[in-house]
PDB file of C-alpha atoms in Angstrom:
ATOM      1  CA  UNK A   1       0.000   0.000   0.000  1.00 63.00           C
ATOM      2  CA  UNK A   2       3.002   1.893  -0.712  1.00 66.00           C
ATOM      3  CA  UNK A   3       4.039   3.703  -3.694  1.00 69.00           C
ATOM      4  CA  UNK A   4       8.056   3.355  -4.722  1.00 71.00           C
ATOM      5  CA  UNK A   5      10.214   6.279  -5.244  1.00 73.00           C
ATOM      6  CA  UNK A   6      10.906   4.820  -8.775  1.00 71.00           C
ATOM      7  CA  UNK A   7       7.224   4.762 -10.009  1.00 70.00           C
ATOM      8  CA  UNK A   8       6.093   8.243  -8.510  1.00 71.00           C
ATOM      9  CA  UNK A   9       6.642  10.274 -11.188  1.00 72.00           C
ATOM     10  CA  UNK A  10       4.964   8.225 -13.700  1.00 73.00           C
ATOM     11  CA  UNK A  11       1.350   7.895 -14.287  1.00 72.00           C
ATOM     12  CA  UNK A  12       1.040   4.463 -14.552  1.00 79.00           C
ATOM     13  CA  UNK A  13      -0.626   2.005 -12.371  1.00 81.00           C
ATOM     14  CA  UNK A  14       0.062  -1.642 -13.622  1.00 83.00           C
ATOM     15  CA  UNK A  15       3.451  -2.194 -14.598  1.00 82.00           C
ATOM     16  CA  UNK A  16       4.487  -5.461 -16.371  1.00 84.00           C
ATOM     17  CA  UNK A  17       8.307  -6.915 -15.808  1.00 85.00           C
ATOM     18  CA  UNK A  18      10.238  -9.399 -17.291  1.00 89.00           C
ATOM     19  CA  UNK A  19      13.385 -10.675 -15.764  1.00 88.00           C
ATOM     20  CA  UNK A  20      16.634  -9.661 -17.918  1.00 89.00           C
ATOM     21  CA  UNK A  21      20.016  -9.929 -17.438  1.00 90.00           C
ATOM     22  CA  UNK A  22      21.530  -7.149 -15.812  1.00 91.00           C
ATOM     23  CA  UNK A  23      25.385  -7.122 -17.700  1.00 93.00           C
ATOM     24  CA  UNK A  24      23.702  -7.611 -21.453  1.00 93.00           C
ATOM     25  CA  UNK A  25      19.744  -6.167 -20.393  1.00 89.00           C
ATOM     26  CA  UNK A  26      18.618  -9.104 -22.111  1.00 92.00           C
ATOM     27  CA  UNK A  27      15.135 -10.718 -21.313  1.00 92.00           C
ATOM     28  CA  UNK A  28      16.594 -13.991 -19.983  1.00 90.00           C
ATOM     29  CA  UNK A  29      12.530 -15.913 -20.799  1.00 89.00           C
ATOM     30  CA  UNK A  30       9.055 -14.803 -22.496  1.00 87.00           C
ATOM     31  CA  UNK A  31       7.305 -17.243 -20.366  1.00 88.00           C
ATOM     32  CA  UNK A  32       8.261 -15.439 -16.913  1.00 87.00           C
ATOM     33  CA  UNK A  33       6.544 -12.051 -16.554  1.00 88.00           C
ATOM     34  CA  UNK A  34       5.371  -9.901 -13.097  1.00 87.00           C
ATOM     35  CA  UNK A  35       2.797  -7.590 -13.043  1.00 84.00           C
ATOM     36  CA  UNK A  36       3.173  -5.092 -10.513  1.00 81.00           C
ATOM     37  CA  UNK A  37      -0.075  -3.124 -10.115  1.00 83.00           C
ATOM     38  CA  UNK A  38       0.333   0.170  -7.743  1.00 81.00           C
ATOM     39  CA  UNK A  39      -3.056   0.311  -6.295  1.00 80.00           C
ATOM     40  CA  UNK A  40      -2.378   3.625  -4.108  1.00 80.00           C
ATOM     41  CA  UNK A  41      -1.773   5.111  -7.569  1.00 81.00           C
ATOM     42  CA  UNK A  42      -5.545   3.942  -9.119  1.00 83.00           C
ATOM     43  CA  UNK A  43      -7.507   6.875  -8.788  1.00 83.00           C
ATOM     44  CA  UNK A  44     -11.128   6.006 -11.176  1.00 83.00           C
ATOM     45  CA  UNK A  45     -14.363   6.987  -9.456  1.00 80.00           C
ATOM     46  CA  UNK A  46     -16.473   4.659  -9.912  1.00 76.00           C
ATOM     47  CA  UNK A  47     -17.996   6.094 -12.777  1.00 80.00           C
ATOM     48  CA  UNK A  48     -15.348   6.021 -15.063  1.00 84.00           C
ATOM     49  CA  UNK A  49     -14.478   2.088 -14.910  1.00 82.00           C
ATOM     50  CA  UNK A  50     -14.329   0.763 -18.312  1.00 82.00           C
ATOM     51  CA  UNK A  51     -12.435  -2.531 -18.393  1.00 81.00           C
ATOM     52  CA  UNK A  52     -12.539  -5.597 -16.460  1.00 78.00           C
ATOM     53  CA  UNK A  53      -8.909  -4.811 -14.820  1.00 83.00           C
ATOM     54  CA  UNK A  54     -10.704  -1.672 -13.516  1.00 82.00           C
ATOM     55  CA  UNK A  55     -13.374  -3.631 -12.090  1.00 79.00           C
ATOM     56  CA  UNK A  56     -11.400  -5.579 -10.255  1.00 79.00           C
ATOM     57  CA  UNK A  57      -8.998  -2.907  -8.778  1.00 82.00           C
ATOM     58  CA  UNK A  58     -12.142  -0.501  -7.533  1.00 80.00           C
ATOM     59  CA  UNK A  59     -13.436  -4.019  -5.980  1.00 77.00           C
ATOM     60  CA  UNK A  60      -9.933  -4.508  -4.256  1.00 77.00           C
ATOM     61  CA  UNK A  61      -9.546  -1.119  -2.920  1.00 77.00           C
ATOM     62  CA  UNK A  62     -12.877  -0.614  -1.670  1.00 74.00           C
ATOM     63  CA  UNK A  63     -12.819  -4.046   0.617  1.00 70.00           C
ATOM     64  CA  UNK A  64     -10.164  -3.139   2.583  1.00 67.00           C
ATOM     65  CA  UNK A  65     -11.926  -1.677   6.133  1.00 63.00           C
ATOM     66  CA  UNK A  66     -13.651   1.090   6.302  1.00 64.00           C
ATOM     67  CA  UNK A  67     -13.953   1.766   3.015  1.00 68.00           C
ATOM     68  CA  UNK A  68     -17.674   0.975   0.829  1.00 69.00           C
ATOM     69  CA  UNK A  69     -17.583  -0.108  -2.794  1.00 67.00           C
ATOM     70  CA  UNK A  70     -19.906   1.016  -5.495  1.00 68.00           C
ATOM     71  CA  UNK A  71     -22.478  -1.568  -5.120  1.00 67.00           C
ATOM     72  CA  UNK A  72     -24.269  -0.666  -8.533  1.00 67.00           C
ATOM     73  CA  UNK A  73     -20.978  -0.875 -10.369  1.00 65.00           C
ATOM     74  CA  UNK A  74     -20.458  -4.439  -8.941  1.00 63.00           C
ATOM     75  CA  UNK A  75     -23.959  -5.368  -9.665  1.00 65.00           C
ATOM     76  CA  UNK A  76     -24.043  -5.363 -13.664  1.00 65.00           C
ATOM     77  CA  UNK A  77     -21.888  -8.430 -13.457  1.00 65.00           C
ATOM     78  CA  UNK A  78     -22.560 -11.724 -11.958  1.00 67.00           C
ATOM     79  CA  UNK A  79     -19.431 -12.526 -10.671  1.00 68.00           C
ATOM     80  CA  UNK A  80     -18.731  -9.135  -9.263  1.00 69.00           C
ATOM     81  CA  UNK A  81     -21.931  -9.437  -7.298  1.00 68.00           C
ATOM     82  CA  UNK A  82     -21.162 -12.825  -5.658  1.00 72.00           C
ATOM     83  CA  UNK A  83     -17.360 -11.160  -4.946  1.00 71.00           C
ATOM     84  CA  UNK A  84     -19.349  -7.832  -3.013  1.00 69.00           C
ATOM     85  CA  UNK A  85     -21.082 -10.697  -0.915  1.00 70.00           C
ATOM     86  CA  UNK A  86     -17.959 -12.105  -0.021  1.00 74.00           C
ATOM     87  CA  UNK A  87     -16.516  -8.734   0.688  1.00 70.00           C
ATOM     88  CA  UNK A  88     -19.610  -8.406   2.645  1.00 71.00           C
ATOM     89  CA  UNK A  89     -18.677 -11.140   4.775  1.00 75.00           C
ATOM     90  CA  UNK A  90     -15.147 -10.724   5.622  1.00 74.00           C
ATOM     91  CA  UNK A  91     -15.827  -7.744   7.109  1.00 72.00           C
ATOM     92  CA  UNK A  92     -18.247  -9.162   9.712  1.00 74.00           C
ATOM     93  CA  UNK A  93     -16.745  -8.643  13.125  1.00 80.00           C
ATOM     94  CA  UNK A  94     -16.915 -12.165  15.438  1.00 84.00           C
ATOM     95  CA  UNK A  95     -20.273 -11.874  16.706  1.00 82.00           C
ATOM     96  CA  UNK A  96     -21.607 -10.902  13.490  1.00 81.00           C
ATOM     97  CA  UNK A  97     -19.790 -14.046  11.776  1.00 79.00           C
ATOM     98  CA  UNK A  98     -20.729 -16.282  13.954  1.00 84.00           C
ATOM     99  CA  UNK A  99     -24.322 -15.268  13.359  1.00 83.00           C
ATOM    100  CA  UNK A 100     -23.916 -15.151   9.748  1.00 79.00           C
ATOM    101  CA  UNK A 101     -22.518 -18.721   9.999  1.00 82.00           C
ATOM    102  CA  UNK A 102     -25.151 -20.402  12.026  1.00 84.00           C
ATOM    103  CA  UNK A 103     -28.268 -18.611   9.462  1.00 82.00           C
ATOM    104  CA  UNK A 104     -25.866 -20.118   7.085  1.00 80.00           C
ATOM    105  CA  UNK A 105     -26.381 -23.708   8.231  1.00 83.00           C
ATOM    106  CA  UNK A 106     -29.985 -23.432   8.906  1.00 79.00           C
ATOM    107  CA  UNK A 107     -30.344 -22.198   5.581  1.00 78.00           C
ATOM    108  CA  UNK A 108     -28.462 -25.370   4.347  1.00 80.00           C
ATOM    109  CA  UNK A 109     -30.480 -27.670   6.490  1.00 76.00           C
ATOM    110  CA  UNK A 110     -33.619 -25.539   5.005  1.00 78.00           C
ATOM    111  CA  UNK A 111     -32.774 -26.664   2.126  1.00 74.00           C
ATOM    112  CA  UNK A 112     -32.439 -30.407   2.620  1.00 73.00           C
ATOM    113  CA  UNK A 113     -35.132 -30.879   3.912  1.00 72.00           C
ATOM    114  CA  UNK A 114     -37.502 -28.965   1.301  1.00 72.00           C
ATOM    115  CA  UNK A 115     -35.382 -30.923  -1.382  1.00 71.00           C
ATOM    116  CA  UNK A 116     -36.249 -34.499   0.487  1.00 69.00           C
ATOM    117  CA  UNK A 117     -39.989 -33.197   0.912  1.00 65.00           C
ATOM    118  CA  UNK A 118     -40.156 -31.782  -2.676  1.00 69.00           C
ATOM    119  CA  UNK A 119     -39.015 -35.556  -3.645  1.00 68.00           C
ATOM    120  CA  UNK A 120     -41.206 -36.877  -1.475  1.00 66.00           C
ATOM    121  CA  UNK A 121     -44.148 -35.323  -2.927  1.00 72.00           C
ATOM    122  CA  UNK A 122     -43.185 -35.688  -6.528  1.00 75.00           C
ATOM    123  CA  UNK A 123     -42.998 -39.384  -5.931  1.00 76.00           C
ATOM    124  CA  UNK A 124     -46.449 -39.252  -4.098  1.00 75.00           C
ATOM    125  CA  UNK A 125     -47.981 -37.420  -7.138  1.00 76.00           C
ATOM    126  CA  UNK A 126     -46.336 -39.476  -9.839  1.00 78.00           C
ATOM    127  CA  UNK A 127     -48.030 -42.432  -7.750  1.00 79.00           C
ATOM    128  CA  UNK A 128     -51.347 -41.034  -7.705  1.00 80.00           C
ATOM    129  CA  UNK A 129     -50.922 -39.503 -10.858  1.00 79.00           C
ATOM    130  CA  UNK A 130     -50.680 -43.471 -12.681  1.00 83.00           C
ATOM    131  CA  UNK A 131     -53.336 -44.609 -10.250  1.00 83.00           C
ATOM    132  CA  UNK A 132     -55.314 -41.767 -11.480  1.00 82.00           C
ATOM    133  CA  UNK A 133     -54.031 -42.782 -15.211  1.00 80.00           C
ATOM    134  CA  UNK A 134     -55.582 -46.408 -14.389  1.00 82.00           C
ATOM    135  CA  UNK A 135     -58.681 -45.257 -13.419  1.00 84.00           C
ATOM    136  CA  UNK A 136     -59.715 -43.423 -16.453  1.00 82.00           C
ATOM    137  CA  UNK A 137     -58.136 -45.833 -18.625  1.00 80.00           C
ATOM    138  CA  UNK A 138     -60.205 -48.921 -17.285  1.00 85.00           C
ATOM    139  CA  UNK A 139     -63.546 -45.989 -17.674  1.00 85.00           C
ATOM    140  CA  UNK A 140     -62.979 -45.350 -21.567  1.00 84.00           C
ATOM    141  CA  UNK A 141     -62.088 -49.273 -22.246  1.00 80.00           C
ATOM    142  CA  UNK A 142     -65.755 -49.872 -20.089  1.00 85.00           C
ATOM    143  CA  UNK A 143     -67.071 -46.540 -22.008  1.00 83.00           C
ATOM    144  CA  UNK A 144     -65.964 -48.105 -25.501  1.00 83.00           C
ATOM    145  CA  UNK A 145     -66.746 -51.650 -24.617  1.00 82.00           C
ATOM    146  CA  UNK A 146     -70.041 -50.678 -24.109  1.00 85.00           C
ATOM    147  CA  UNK A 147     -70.539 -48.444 -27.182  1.00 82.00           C
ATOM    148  CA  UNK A 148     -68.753 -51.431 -29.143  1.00 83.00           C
ATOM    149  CA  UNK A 149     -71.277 -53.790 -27.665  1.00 82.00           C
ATOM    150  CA  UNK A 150     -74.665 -51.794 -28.486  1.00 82.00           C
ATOM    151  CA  UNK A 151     -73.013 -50.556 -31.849  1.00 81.00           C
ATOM    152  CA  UNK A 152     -72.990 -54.930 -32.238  1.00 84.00           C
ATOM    153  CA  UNK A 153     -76.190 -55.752 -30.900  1.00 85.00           C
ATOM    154  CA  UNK A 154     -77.680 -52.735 -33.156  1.00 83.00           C
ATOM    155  CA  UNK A 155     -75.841 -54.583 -35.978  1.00 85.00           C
ATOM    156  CA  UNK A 156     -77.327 -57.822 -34.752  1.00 87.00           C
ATOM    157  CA  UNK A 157     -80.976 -57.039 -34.474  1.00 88.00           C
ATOM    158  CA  UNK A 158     -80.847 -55.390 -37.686  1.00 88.00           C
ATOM    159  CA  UNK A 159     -79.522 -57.736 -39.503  1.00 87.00           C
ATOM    160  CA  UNK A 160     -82.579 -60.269 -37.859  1.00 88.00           C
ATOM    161  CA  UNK A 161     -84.916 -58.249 -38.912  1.00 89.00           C
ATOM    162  CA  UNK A 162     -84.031 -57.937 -42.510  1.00 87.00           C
ATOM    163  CA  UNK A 163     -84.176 -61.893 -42.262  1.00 87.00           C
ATOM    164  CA  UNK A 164     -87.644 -61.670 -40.943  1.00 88.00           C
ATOM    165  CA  UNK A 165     -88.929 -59.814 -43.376  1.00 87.00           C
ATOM    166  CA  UNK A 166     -88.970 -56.604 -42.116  1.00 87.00           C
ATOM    167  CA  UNK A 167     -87.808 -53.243 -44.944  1.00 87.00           C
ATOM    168  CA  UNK A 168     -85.114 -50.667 -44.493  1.00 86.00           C
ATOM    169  CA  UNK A 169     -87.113 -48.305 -43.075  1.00 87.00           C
ATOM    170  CA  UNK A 170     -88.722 -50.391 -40.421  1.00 88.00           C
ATOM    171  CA  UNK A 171     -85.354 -51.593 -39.343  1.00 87.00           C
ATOM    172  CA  UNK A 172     -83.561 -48.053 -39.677  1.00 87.00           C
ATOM    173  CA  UNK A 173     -86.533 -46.769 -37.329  1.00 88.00           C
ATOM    174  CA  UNK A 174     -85.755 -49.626 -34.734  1.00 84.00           C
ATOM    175  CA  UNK A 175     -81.876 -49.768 -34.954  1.00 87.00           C
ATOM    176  CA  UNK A 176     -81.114 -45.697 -35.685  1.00 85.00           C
ATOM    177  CA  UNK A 177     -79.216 -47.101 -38.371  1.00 85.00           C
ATOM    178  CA  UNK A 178     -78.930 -45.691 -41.897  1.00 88.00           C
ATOM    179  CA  UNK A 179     -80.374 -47.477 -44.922  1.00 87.00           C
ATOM    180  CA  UNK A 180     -76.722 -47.473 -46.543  1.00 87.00           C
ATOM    181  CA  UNK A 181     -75.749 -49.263 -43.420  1.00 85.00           C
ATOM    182  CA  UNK A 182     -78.458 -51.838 -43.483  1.00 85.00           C
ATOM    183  CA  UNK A 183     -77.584 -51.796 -47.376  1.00 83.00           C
ATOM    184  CA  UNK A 184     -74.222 -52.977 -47.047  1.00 84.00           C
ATOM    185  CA  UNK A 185     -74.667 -55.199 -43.533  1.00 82.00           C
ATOM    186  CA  UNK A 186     -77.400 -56.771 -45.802  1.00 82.00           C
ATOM    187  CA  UNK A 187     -75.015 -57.447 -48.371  1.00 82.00           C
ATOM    188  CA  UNK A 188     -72.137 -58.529 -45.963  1.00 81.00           C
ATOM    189  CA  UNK A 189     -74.343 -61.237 -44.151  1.00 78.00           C
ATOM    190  CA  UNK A 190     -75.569 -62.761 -47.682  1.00 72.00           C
ATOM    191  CA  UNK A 191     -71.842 -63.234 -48.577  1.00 56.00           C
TER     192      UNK A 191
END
């Protein structure tokens, strides 16, 4: 929380360093780099954050104690939000934790338990729901059965009737059944 002598007079904030070789100033590897970000020297209000490195340098110098981060800057972004929480949380004195930790757990336990009795009563419907299913499936087999069976004995006295003697008409009148249909069960029986 410091700012060296050697990086006052520039403007800068983040400075990236490579290791080099101090007789030929030579970079001694590309894959070994520092970044050195001077956060004393990060002065953006809040309203002038733009990328994703300024984000996260308002979040780190606003948790430190007694200081309060932007919560609607935080907010547009997901991850930035669950950070503030944590933030949130760390700077709980004891008493405070403690009680954060136990709402924590009954929360937890909360949870359990509605997710065992949510189970519970999914399995209970899904039960009732194929009992149900039975029910009306055994109604419309009766339902048809029966339709089946009167559509059958219609069929049946009709086609007694015609063998009796009796017309078309007198047989549509008894049966409710066309004359086409009597035509052609007529014509199906004499086969």
């Amino acid at each position: 929380n410091f700012v060296p002598k050697e990086m006052r007079t520039t403007g800068d904030y983040i400075y990236r360093v490579k290791l080099c070789d101090i007789k030929t100033a030579r970079v001694i590897s590309e894959k070994l780099n520092f970044i050195y970000v001077n956060l004393p020297k990060f002065k953006k209000s809040s309203g002038k954050l733009e990328t994703v490195m300024d984000y996260w340098l308002h979040a780190l110098i606003n948790s430190q104690p007694g200081r309060e981060i932007d919560e609607k800057v935080l907010k547009k972004d997901r991850f930035f939000a669950g950070l503030l929480n944590t933030i949130r949380v760390n700077k709980l004195n004891k008493d405070e934790m403690r009680a954060y930790r136990l709402s924590e757990r009954d929360f937890e336990d909360m949870k359990k338990n509605m997710t065992g009795y949510i189970s519970y009563q999914r399995e209970d419907a899904k039960k009732e729901g194929m009992k149900l299913g039975v029910r009306v499936g055994i109604q419309q087999g009766r339902a048809e059965g029966k339709m089946e069976g009167r559509a059958e004995g219609r069929l049946e006295i009709a086609l007694n009737a015609l063998k009796r003697g009796y017309s078309i008409e007198e047989v549509s009148a008894l049966t409710n059944l066309t004359s086409a249909e009597i035509d052609e069960l007529w014509k199906l029986s004499s086969l």
